[in-house]
Coordinates of C-alpha atoms in Angstrom, one line a residue:
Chain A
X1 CA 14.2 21.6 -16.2
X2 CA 13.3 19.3 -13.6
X3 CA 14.5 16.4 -15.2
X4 CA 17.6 17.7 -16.4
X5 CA 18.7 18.5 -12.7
X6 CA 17.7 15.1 -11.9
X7 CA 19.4 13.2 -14.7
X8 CA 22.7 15.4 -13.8
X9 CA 22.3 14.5 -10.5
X10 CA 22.0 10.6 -11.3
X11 CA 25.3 11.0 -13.2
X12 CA 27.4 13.0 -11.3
X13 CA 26.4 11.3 -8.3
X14 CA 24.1 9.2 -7.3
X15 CA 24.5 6.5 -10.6
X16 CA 28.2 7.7 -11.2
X17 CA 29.2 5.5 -13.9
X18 CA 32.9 5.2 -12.6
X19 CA 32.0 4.7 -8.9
X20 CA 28.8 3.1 -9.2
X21 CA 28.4 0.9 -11.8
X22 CA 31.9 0.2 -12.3
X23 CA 31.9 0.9 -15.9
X24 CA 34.9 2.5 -17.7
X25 CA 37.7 1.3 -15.4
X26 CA 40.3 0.5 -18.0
X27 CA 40.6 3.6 -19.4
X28 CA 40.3 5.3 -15.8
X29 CA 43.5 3.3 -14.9
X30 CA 45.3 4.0 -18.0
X31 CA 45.2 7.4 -18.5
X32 CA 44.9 8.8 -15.0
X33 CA 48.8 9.6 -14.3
X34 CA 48.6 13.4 -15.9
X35 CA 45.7 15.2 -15.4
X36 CA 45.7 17.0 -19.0
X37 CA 44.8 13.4 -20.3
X38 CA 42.6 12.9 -18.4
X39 CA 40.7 16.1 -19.1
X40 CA 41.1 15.3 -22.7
X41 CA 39.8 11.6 -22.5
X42 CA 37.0 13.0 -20.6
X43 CA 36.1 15.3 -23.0
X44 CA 35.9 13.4 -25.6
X45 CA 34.3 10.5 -24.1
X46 CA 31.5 13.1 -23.3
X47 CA 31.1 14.3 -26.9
X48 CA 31.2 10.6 -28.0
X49 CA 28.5 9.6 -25.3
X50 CA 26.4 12.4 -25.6
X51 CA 26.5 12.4 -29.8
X52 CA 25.9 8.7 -29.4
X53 CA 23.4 8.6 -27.1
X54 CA 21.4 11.2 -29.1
X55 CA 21.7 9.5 -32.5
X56 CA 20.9 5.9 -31.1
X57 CA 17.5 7.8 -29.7
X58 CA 16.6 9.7 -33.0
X59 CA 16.5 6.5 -34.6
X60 CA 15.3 4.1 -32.3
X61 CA 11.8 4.0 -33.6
X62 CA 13.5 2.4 -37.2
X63 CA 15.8 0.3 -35.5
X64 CA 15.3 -3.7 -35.9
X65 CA 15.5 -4.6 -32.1
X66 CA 17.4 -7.8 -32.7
X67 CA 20.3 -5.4 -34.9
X68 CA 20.2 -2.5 -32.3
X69 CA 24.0 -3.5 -31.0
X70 CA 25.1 -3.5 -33.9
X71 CA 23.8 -0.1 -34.8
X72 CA 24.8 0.9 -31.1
X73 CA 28.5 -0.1 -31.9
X74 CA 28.8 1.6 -35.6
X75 CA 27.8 5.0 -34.3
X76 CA 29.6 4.8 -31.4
X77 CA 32.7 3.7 -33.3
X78 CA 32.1 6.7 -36.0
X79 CA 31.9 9.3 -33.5
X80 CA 35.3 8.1 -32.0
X81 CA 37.3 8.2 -35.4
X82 CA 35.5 11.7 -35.9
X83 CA 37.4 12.3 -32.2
X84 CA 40.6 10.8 -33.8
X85 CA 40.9 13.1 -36.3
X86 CA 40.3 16.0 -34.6
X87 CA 42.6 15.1 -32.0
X88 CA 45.3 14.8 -34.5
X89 CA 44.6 17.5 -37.1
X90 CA 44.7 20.3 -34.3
X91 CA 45.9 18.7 -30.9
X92 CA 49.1 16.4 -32.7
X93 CA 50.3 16.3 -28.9
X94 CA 47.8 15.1 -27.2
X95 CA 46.8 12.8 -29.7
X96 CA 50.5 10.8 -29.3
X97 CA 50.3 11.1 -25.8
X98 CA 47.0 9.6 -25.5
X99 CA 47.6 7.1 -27.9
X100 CA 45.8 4.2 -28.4
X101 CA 43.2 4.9 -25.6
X102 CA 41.5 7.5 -28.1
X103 CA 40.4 4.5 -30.0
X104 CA 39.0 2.5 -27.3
X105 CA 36.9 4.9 -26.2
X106 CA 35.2 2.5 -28.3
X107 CA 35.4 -0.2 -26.2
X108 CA 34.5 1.9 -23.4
X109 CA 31.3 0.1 -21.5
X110 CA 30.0 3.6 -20.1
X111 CA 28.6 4.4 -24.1
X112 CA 27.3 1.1 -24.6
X113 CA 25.4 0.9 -21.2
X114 CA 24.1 4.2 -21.5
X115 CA 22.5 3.5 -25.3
X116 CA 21.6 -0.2 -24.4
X117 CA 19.9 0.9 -21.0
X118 CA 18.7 4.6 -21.5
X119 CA 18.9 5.8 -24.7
X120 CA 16.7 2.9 -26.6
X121 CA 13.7 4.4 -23.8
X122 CA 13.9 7.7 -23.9
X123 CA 13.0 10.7 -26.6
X124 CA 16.6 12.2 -28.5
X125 CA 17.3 15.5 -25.8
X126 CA 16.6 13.8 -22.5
X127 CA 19.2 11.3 -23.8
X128 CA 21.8 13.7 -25.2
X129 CA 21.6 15.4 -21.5
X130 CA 22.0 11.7 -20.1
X131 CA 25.4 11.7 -22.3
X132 CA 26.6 14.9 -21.2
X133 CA 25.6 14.1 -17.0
X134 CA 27.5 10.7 -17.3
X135 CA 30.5 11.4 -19.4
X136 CA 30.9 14.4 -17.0
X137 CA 30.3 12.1 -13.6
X138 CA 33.3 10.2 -15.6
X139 CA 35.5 13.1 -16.4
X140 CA 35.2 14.3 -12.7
X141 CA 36.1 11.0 -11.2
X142 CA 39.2 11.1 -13.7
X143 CA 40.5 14.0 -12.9
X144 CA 40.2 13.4 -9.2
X145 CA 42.0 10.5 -9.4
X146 CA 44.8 12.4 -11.7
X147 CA 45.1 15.3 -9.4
X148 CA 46.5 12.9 -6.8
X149 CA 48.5 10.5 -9.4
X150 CA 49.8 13.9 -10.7
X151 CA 50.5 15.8 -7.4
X152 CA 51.9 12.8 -5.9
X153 CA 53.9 11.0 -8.5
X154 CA 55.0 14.2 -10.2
X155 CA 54.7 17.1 -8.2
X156 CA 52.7 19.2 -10.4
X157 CA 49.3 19.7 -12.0
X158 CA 48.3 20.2 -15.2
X159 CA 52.3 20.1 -15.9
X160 CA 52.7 23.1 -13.9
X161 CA 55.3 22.3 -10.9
X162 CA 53.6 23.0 -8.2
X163 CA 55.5 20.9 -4.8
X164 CA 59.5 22.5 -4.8
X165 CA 62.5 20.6 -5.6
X166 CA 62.2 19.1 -2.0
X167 CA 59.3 16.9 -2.8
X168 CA 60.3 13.5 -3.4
X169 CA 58.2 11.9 -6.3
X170 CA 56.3 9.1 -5.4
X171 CA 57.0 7.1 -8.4
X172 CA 54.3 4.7 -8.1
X173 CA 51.7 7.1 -8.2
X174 CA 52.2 7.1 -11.8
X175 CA 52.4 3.7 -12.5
X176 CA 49.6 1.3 -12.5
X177 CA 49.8 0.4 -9.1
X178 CA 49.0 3.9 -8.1
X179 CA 46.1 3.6 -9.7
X180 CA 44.7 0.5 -8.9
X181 CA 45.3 2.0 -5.4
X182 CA 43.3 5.5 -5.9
X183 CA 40.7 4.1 -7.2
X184 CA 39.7 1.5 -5.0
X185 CA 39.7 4.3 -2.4
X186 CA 37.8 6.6 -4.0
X187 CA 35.3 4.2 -4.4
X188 CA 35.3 3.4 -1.1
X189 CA 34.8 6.7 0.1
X190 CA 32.2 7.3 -2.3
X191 CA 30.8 4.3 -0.9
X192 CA 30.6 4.9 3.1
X193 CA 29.4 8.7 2.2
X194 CA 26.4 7.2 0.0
X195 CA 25.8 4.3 2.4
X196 CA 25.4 6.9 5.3
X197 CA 23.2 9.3 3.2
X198 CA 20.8 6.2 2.8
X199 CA 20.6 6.2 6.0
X200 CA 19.4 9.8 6.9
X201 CA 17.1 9.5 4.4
X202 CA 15.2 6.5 6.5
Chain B
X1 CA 8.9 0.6 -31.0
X2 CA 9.1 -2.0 -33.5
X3 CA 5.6 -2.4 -33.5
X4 CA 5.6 -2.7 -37.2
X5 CA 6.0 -6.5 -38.2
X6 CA 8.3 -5.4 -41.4
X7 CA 10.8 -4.3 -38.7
X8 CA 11.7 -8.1 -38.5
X9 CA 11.9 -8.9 -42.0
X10 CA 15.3 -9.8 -42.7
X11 CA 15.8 -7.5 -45.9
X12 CA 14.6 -4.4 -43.6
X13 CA 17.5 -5.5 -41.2
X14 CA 19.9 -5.6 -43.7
X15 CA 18.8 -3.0 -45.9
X16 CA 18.5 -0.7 -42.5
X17 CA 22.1 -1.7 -41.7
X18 CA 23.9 -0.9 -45.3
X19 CA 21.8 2.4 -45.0
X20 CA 23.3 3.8 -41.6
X21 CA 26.8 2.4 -42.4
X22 CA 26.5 4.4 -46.2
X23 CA 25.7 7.1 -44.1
X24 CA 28.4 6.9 -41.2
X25 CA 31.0 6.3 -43.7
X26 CA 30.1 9.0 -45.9
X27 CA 29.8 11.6 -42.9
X28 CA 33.6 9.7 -42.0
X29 CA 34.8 10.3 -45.3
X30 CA 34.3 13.8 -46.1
X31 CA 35.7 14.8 -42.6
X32 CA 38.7 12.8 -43.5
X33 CA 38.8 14.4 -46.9
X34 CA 38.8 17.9 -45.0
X35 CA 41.2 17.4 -42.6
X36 CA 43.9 15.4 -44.2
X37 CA 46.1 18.1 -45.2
X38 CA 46.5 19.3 -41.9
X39 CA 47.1 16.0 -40.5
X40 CA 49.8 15.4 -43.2
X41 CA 51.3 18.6 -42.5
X42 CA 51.5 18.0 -38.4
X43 CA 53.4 14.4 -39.6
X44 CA 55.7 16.1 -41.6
X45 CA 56.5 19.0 -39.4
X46 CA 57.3 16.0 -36.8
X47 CA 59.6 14.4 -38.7
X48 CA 61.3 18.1 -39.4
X49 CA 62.1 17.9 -36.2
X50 CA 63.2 14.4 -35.5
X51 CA 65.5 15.5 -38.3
X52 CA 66.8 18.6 -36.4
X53 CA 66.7 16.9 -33.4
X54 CA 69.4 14.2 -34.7
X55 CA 72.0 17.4 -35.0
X56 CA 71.1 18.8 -31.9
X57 CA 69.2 22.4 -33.8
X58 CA 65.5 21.8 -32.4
X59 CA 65.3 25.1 -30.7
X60 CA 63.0 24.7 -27.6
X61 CA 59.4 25.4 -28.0
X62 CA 59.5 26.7 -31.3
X63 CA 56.6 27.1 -33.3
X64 CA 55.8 25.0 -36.6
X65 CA 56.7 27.8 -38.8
X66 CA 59.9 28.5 -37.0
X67 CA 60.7 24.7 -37.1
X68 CA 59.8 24.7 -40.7
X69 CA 61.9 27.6 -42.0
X70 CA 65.2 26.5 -39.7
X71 CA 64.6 23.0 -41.4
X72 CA 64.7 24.5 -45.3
X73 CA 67.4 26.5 -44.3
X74 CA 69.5 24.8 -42.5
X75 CA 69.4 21.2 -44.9
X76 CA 69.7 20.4 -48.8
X77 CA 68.1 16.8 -49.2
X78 CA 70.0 14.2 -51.1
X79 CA 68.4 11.1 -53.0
X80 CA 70.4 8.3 -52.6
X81 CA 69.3 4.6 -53.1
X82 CA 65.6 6.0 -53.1
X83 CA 66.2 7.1 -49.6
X84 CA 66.6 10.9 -48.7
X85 CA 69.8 12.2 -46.8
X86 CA 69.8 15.7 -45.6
X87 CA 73.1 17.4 -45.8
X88 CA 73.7 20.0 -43.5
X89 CA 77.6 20.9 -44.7
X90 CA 79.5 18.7 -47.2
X91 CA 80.5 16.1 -44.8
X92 CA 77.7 16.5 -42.1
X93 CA 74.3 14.7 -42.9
X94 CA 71.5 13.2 -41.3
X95 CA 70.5 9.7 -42.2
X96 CA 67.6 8.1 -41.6
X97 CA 68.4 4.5 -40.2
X98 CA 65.9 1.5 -39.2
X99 CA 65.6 -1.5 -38.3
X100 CA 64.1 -4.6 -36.2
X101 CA 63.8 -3.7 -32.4
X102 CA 62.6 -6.5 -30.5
X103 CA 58.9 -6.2 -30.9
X104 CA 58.6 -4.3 -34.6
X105 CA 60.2 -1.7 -36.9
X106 CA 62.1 1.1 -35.3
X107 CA 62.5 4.4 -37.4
X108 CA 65.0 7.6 -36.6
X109 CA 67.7 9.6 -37.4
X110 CA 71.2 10.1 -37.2
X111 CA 73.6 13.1 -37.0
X112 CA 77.4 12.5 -38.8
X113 CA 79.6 13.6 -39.3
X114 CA 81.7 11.6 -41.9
X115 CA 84.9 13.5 -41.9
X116 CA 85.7 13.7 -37.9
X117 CA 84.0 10.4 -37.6
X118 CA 81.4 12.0 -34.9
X119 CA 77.8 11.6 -34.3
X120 CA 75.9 14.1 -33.6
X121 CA 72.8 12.6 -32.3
X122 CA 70.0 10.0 -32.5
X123 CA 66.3 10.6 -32.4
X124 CA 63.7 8.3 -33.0
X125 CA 60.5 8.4 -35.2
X126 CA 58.6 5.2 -34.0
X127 CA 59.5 2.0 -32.2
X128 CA 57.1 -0.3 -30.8
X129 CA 59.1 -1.4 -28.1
X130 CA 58.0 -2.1 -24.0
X131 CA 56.7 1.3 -22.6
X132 CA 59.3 1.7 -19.7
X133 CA 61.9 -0.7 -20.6
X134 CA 63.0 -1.2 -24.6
X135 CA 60.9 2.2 -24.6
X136 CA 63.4 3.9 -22.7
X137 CA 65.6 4.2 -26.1
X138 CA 63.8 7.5 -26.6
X139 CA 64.5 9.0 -23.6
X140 CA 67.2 11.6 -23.3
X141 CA 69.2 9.4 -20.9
X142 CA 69.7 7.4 -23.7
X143 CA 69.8 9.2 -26.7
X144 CA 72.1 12.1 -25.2
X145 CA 74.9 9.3 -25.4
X146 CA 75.1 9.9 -29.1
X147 CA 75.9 13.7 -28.9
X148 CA 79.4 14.4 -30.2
X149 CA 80.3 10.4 -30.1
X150 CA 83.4 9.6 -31.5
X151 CA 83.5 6.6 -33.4
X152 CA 86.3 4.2 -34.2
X153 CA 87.8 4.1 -37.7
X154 CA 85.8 0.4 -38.5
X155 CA 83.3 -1.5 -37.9
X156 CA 81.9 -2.3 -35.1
X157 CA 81.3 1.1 -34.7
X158 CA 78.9 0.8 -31.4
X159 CA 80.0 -1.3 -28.4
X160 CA 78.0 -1.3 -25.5
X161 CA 80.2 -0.9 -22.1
X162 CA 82.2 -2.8 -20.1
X163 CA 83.3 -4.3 -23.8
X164 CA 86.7 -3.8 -24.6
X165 CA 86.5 -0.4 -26.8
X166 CA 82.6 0.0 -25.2
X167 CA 81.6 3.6 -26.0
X168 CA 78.1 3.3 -25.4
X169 CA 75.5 2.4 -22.3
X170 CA 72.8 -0.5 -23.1
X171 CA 69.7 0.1 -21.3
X172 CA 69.4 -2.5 -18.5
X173 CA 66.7 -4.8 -18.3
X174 CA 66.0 -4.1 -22.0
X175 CA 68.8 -5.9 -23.6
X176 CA 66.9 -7.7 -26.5
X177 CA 66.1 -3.8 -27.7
X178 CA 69.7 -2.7 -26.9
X179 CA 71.2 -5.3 -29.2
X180 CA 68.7 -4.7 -31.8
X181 CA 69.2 -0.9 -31.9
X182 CA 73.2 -1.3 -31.6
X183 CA 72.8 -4.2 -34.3
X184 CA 70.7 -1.9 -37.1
X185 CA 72.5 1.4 -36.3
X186 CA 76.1 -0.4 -37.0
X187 CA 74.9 -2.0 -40.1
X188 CA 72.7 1.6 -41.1
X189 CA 76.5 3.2 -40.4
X190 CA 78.6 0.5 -42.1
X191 CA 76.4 1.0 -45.4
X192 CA 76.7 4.8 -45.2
X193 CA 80.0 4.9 -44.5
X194 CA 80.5 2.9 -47.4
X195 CA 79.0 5.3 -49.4
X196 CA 80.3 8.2 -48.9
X197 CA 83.8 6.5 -49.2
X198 CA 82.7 5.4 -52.4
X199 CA 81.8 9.2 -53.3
X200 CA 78.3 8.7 -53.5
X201 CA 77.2 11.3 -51.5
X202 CA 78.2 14.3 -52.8

């Protein structure tokens, strides 16, 4: 139980993929401009790390260690088609409007880093709670970013209008500049709060 | 973990790496298998609406069903030179038209009316055109031009403004697209108007 509050902690927080270890920033640029994409991508990157993460442990005793990347890369993959197609059987919507990024959530480093670093160490449910804490550390920096892209650039959230007719979009909130921008602040925020949190702790 | 010295054989490598991709694709397959006429059906019920979009019936937020049941009663489809028409009255029909955009194939559909010589709309299908600029020719700005559009009585039927007898907008900044949808729609319209001069579609 212990662990599991610690691991969470690790990935919301303290090793946050997005604002730590810089992983995951293409897809946190690209789909950050509505916030219902970026709940979506966020969900499915957790199932996809999590799923992964799990399977890469269960079999890590059997795995050749000079083929594991290969075997890291063919789960991960299957588990992100198995995302595709639910995405299009039952959400057709979402699926167009996320587009391509579904399928590189392939390509997306967090999954990798997290079966190349923890999963190959550590037994099959310490590792599937390692998914769930980092894709959700992910999904929360998305969203935070989105609620500003989206509030900002469109007036609304979660395609509800919430900022009257008045309101002025700021239209490049939702294009990649805006982005580029939030980020790099969050980060720094993230940054000076940690930095200063060290510091207490001396 | 890989204590075992017959992890670094090469036939375990391979054999372990044809087992888990067996395995992955099987797992792949079958979901596929499951899902596929669902996914088929969301694709069609798409295009049922492209194709009441392009005569200005797609009711607003209507469900599948509804969208469905408007489509089979409101068309009869029409083989014609192994493409299918769909004829809403005896001189009204929607065509599908395509051709080369600027980057690949674009698909849609077009609202006539063959007897007043109107159109009654465009919508498009796919297009692989520049997200914000050539991308722009499916937004309504665009597309709305084509509601009840008068044609004149030959070829060239589109001109884009300030043109002599210009009865269109191009999109600016994307004129490579603009041509190539003005360029494919004229020749789509000069072949169907030649048809149903020639009888054939009745």
């Amino acid at each position: 139980m212990k662990q599991t509050k610690t691991i969470f902690l690790e990935g919301l927080w303290g090793n946050n993929p997005i604002a730590r270890q810089i992983l995951g920033i293409c897809s946190a640029l690209a789909v950050t401009n509505l916030m219902k994409n970026s709940l979506v991508m966020g969900l499915g990157l957790i199932f996809v790390t999590a799923f992964s993460e799990l399977t890469v442990s269960l079999i890590r005793q059997w795995t050749p260690k000079h083929i594991r990347m290969m075997v890291q890369v063919l789960i991960i993959s299957a588990y992100v088609i198995l995302v595709d197609i639910f995405l299009k059987a039952y959400f057709p919507e979402i699926s167009t409007a996320l587009g391509p990024y579904v399928g590189l959530i392939i390509t997306n480093c967090i999954i990798m880093g997290r079966c190349e670093a923890f999963a190959q160490a550590n037994p099959p449910h310490v590792a599937f709670i390692d998914g769930i804490a980092m894709g959700t550390g992910y999904t929360l920096v998305l969203l935070t970013i989105a609620f500003v892209r989206e509030l900002l650039g469109f007036g609304s959230l979660f395609g509800i209008q919430i900022l009257g007719d008045s309101w002025v979009s700021w239209s490049i909130m939702i294009m990649p500049p805006g982005a580029f921008f939030m980020l790099g602040i969050l980060i720094w925020i993230l940054h000076s709060i940690k930095k200063e949190d060290q510091e207490v702790a001396k | 973990m890989a204590k075992n010295k017959r992890h670094n054989r090469y036939s375990y490598s391979i054999g372990f790496m044809v087992l888990i991709t067996l395995i992955t694709i099987g797992a792949l397959a079958l979901i596929n298998e499951a899902t596929e006429a669902r996914i088929q059906q969301n694709i069609e019920v798409k295009n049922q609406e492209k194709v009441l979009e392009a005569v200005n019936l797609l009711p607003l937020n209507g469900t599948d069903q509804e969208i469905q049941a408007l489509f089979f009663s409101s068309f009869a489809t029409l083989i014609w030179n192994e493409t299918t028409l769909y004829q809403l009255d005896p001189s009204t029909f929607v065509v599908p038209v395509s051709g080369n955009g600027l980057w690949g194939t674009i698909e849609g559909y077009l609202g006539i009316n063959f007897e007043t010589r109107t159109v009654l709309g465009l919508s498009f299908v796919s297009h692989s055109e520049t997200p914000g600029l050539g991308g722009r020719i499916e937004e309504p700005e665009f597309l709305d031009q084509f509601d009840t559009l008068i044609l004149p009585t030959q070829p060239d039927y589109l001109i884009y403004r300030p043109k002599p007898g210009g009865n269109v907008d191009a999109i600016s900044g994307a004129t490579g697209t603009s041509n190539a949808v003005r360029n494919f729609l004229n020749e789509n319209l000069t072949r169907y108007y030649d048809a149903y001069a020639g009888g054939d579609l009745q």
